[in-house]
CSV table of C-alpha atoms in Angstrom, one decimal:
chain,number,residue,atom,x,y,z
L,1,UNK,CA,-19.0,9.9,-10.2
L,2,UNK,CA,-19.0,9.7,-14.2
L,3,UNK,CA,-16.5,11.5,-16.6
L,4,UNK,CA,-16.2,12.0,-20.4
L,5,UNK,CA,-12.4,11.9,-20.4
L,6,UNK,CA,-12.5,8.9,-22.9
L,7,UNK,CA,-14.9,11.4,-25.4
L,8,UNK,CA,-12.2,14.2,-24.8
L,9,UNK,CA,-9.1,12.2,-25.0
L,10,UNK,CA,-10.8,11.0,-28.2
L,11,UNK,CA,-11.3,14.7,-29.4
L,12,UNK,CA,-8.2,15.8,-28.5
L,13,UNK,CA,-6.5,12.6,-30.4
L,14,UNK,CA,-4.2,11.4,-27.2
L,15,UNK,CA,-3.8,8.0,-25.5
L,16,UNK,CA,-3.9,7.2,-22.0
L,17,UNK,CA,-0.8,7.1,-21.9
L,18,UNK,CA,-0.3,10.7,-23.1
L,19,UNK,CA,-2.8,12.0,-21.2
L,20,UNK,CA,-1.2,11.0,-18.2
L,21,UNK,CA,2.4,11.7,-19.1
L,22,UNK,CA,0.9,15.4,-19.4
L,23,UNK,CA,-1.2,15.5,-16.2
L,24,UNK,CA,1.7,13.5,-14.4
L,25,UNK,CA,0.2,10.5,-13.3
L,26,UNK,CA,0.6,6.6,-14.4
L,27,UNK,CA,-1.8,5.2,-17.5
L,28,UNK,CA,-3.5,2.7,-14.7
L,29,UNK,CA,-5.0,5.8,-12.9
L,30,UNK,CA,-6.6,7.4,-16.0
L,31,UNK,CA,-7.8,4.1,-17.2
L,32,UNK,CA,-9.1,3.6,-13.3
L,33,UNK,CA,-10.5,6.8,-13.6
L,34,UNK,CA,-12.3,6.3,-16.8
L,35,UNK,CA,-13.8,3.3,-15.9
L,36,UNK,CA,-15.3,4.9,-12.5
L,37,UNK,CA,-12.9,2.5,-10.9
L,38,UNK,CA,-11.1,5.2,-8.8
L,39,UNK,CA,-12.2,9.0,-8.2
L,40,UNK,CA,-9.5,11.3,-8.8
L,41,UNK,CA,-8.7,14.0,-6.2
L,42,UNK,CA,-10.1,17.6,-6.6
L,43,UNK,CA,-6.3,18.7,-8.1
L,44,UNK,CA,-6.1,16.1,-10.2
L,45,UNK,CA,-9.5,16.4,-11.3
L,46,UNK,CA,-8.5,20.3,-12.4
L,47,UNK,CA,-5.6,19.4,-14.2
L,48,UNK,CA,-7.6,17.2,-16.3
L,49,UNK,CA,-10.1,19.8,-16.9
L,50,UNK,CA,-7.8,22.5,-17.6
L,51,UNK,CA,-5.7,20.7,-19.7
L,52,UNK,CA,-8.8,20.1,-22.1
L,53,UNK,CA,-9.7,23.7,-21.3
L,54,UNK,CA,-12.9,23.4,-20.0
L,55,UNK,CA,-15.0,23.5,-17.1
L,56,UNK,CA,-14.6,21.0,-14.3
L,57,UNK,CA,-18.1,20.1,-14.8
L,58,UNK,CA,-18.1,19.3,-18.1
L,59,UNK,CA,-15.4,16.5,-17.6
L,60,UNK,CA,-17.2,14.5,-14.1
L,61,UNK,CA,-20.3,14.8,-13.1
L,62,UNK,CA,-23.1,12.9,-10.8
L,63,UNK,CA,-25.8,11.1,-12.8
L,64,UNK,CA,-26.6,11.0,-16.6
L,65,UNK,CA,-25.3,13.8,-18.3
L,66,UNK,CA,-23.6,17.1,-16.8
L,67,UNK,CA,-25.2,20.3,-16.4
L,68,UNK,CA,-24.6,22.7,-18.7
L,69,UNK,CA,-24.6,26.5,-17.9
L,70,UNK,CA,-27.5,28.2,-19.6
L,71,UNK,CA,-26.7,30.9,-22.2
L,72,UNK,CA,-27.9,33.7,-19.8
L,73,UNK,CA,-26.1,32.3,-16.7
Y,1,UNK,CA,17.3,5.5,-14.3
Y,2,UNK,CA,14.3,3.7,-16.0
Y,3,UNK,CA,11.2,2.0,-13.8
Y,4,UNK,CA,12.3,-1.5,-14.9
Y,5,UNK,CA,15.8,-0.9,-13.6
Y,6,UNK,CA,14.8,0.0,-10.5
Y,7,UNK,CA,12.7,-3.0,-10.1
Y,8,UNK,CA,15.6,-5.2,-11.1
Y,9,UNK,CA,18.3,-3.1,-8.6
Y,10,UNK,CA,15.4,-4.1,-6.0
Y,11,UNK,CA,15.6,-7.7,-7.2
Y,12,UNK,CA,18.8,-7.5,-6.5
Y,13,UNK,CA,19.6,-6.2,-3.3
Y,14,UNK,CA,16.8,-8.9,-2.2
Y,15,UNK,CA,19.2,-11.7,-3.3
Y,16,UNK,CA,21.9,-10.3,-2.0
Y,17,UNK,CA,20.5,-9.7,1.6
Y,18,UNK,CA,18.9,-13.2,1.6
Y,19,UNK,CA,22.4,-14.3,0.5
Y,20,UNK,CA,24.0,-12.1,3.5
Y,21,UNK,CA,21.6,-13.3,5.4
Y,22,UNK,CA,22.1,-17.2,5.2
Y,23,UNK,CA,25.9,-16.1,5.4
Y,24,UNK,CA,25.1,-14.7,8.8
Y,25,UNK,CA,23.6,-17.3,10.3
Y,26,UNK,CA,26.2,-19.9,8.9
Y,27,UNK,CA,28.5,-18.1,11.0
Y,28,UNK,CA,26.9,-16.4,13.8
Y,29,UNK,CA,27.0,-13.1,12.9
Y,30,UNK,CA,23.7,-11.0,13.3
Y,31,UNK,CA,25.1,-7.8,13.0
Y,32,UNK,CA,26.1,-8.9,9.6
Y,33,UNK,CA,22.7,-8.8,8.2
Y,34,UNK,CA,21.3,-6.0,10.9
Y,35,UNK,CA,23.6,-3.7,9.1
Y,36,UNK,CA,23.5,-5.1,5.4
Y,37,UNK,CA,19.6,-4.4,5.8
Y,38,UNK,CA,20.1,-0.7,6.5
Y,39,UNK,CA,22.7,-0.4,3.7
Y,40,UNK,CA,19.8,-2.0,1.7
Y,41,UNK,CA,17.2,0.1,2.4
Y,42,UNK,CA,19.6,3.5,2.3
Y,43,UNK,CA,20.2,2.1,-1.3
Y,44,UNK,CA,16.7,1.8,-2.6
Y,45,UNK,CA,15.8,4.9,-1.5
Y,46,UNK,CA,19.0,6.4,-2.9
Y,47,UNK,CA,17.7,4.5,-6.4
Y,48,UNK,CA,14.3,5.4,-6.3
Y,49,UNK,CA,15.4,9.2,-6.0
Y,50,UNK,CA,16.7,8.3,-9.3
Y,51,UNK,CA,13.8,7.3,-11.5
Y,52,UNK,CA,12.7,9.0,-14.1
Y,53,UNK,CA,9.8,7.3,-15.2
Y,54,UNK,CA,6.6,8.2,-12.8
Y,55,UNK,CA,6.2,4.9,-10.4
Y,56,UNK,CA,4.3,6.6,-7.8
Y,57,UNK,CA,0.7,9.3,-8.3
Y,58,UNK,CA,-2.1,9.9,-5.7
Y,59,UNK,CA,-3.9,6.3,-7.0
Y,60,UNK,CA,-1.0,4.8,-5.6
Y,61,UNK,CA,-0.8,6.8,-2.3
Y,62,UNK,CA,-4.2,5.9,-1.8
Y,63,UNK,CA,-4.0,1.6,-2.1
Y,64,UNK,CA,-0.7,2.2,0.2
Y,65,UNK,CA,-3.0,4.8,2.9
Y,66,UNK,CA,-5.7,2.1,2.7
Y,67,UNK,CA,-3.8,-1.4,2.8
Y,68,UNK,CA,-1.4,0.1,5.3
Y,69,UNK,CA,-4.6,1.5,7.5
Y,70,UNK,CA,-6.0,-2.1,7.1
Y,71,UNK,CA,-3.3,-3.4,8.5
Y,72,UNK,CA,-2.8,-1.5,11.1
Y,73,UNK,CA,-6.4,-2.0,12.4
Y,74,UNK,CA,-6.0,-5.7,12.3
Y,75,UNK,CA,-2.8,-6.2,13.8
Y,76,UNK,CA,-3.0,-4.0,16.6
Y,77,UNK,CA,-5.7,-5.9,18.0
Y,78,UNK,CA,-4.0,-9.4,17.8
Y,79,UNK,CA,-1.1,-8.0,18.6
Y,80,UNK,CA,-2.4,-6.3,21.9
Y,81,UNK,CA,-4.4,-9.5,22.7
Y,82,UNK,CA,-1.7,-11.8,22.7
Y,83,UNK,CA,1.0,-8.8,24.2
Y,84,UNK,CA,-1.2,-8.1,27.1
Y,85,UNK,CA,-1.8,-11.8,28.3
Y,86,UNK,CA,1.9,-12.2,27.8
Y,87,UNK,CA,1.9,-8.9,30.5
Y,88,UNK,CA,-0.2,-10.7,32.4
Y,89,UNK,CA,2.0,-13.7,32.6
Y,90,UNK,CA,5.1,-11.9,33.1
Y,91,UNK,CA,3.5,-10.0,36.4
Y,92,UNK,CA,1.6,-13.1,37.5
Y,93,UNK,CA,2.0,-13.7,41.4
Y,94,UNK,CA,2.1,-17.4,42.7
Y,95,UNK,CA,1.3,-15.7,46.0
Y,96,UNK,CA,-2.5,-15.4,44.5
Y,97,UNK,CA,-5.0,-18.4,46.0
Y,98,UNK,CA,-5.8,-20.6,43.0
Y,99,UNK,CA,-9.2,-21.7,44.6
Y,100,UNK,CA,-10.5,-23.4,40.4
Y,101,UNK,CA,-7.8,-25.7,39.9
Y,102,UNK,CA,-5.3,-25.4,43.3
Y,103,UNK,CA,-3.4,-28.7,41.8
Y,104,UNK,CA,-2.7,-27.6,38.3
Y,105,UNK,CA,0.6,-25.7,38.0
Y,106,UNK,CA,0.2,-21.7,36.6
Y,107,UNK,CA,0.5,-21.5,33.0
Y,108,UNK,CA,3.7,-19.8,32.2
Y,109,UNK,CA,4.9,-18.4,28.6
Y,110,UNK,CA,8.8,-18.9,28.9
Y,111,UNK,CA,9.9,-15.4,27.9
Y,112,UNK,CA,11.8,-16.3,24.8
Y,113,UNK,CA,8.4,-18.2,23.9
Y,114,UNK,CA,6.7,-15.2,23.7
Y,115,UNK,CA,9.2,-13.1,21.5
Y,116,UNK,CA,8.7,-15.8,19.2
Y,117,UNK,CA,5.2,-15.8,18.9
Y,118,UNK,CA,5.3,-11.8,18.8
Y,119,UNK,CA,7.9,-12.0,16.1
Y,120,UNK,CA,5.6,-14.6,14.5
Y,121,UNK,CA,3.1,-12.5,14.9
Y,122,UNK,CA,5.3,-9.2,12.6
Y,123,UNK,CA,5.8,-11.6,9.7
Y,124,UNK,CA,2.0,-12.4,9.9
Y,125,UNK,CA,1.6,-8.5,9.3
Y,126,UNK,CA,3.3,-8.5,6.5
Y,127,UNK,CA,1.0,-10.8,4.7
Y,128,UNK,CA,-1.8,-9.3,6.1
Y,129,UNK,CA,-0.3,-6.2,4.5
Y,130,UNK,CA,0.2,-7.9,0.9
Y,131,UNK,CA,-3.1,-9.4,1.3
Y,132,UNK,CA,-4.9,-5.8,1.9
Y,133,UNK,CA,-2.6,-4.3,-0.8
Y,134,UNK,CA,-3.6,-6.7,-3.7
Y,135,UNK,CA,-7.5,-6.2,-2.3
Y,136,UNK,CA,-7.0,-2.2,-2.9
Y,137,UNK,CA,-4.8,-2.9,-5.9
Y,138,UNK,CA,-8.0,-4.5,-8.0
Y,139,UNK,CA,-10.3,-2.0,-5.7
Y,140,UNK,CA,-8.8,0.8,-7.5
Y,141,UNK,CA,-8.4,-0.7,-10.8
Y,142,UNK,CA,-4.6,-2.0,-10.7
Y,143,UNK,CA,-4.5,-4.9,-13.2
Y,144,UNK,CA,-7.9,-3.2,-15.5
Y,145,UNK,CA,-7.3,-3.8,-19.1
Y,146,UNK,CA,-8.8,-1.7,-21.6
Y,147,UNK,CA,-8.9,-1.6,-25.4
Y,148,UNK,CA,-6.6,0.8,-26.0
């Protein structure tokens, strides 16, 4: 499992240890998390993706890159 | 109360109950530390009710789950080996013909023996414990550094 929280975190201008403060969760599990060290649990893995309010496929994903929804879809 | 407090009340009510501890057995007194220990405990969780600062998130549930999981898988099966000859012992019958060696003498664990090598056996789950919790630790990224 692969995420993009470092390129949002980066967007978003906040450290690890904001991020977590706001998700509620210690800076050594988002910095686990980024590296692909641990795999958060389906909650935690929504409050990360709402609190950068997108999708929860935008943020983790298998493989490469994520899928992104079509225009029509 | 801030994390680092916490870990230094914990610090000390460790000193003090090894303190009480070498206290009771100067003078004989095992209920001494029997009930210091539950006064301890009582008092960390009383503490730890107490801290602001976020010690404990799902990561951290997890390495506890897994190394106390671990653990349990290990020691149950030593434990049980060495419990279950001890049973054996305990309900051995001299009645029983000994037709391998008739002149040796059965093999009997004094009862206190055993309770020592069972209690030997507790503390020897506690490292296994530390030893499985340090594994999951750096498993699940414990001691990563990172740029930032």
């Amino acid at each position: 499992m692969k995420n993009k929280i470092k390129v949002y975190r980066a967007m978003h201008d906040l450290t690890q240890e904001d991020l977590a403060i706001k998700i509620g969760v210690t800076r050594q599990t988002i910095l686990a998390i980024e590296k692909g060290r641990y795999v958060p649990s389906l909650d935690l893995a929504f409050k990360i993706a709402r609190h950068f309010g997108v999708n929860i496929e935008e943020i983790f994903f298998y493989g490469e890159e994520p899928i992104r929804p079509r225009p029509g879809d | 109360m801030k994390k680092n407090t916490f870990y230094l009340l914990i610090g000390c009510i460790a000193l003090a109950l090894i303190a009480i501890l070498w206290y009771s057995i100067e003078t004989l007194q095992p209920l001494l530390i029997e009930a210091a220990f539950i006064v301890g405990i009582v008092l960390v969780y009383l503490a730890r009710r107490r801290v602001e600062d976020l010690i404990e998130d799902e990561r951290s549930v997890k390495i506890t789950e897994k190394a106390a999981l671990r653990t349990f898988q290990v020691f149950w099966v030593i434990f049980f080996a060495f419990s279950i000859g001890a049973v054996m012992e305990i309900l051995h019958v001299p009645e029983f013909p000994r037709l391998l060696h008739p002149e040796r003498p059965p093999e009997i664990l004094p009862p206190r023996l055993m309770g020592y090598i069972q209690l030997g056996l507790l503390c020897l789950m506690i490292f296994l414990y530390v030893g499985f919790r340090i594994y999951y630790a750096r498993k699940y990224g414990e001691w990563e550094t990172d740029e930032e």
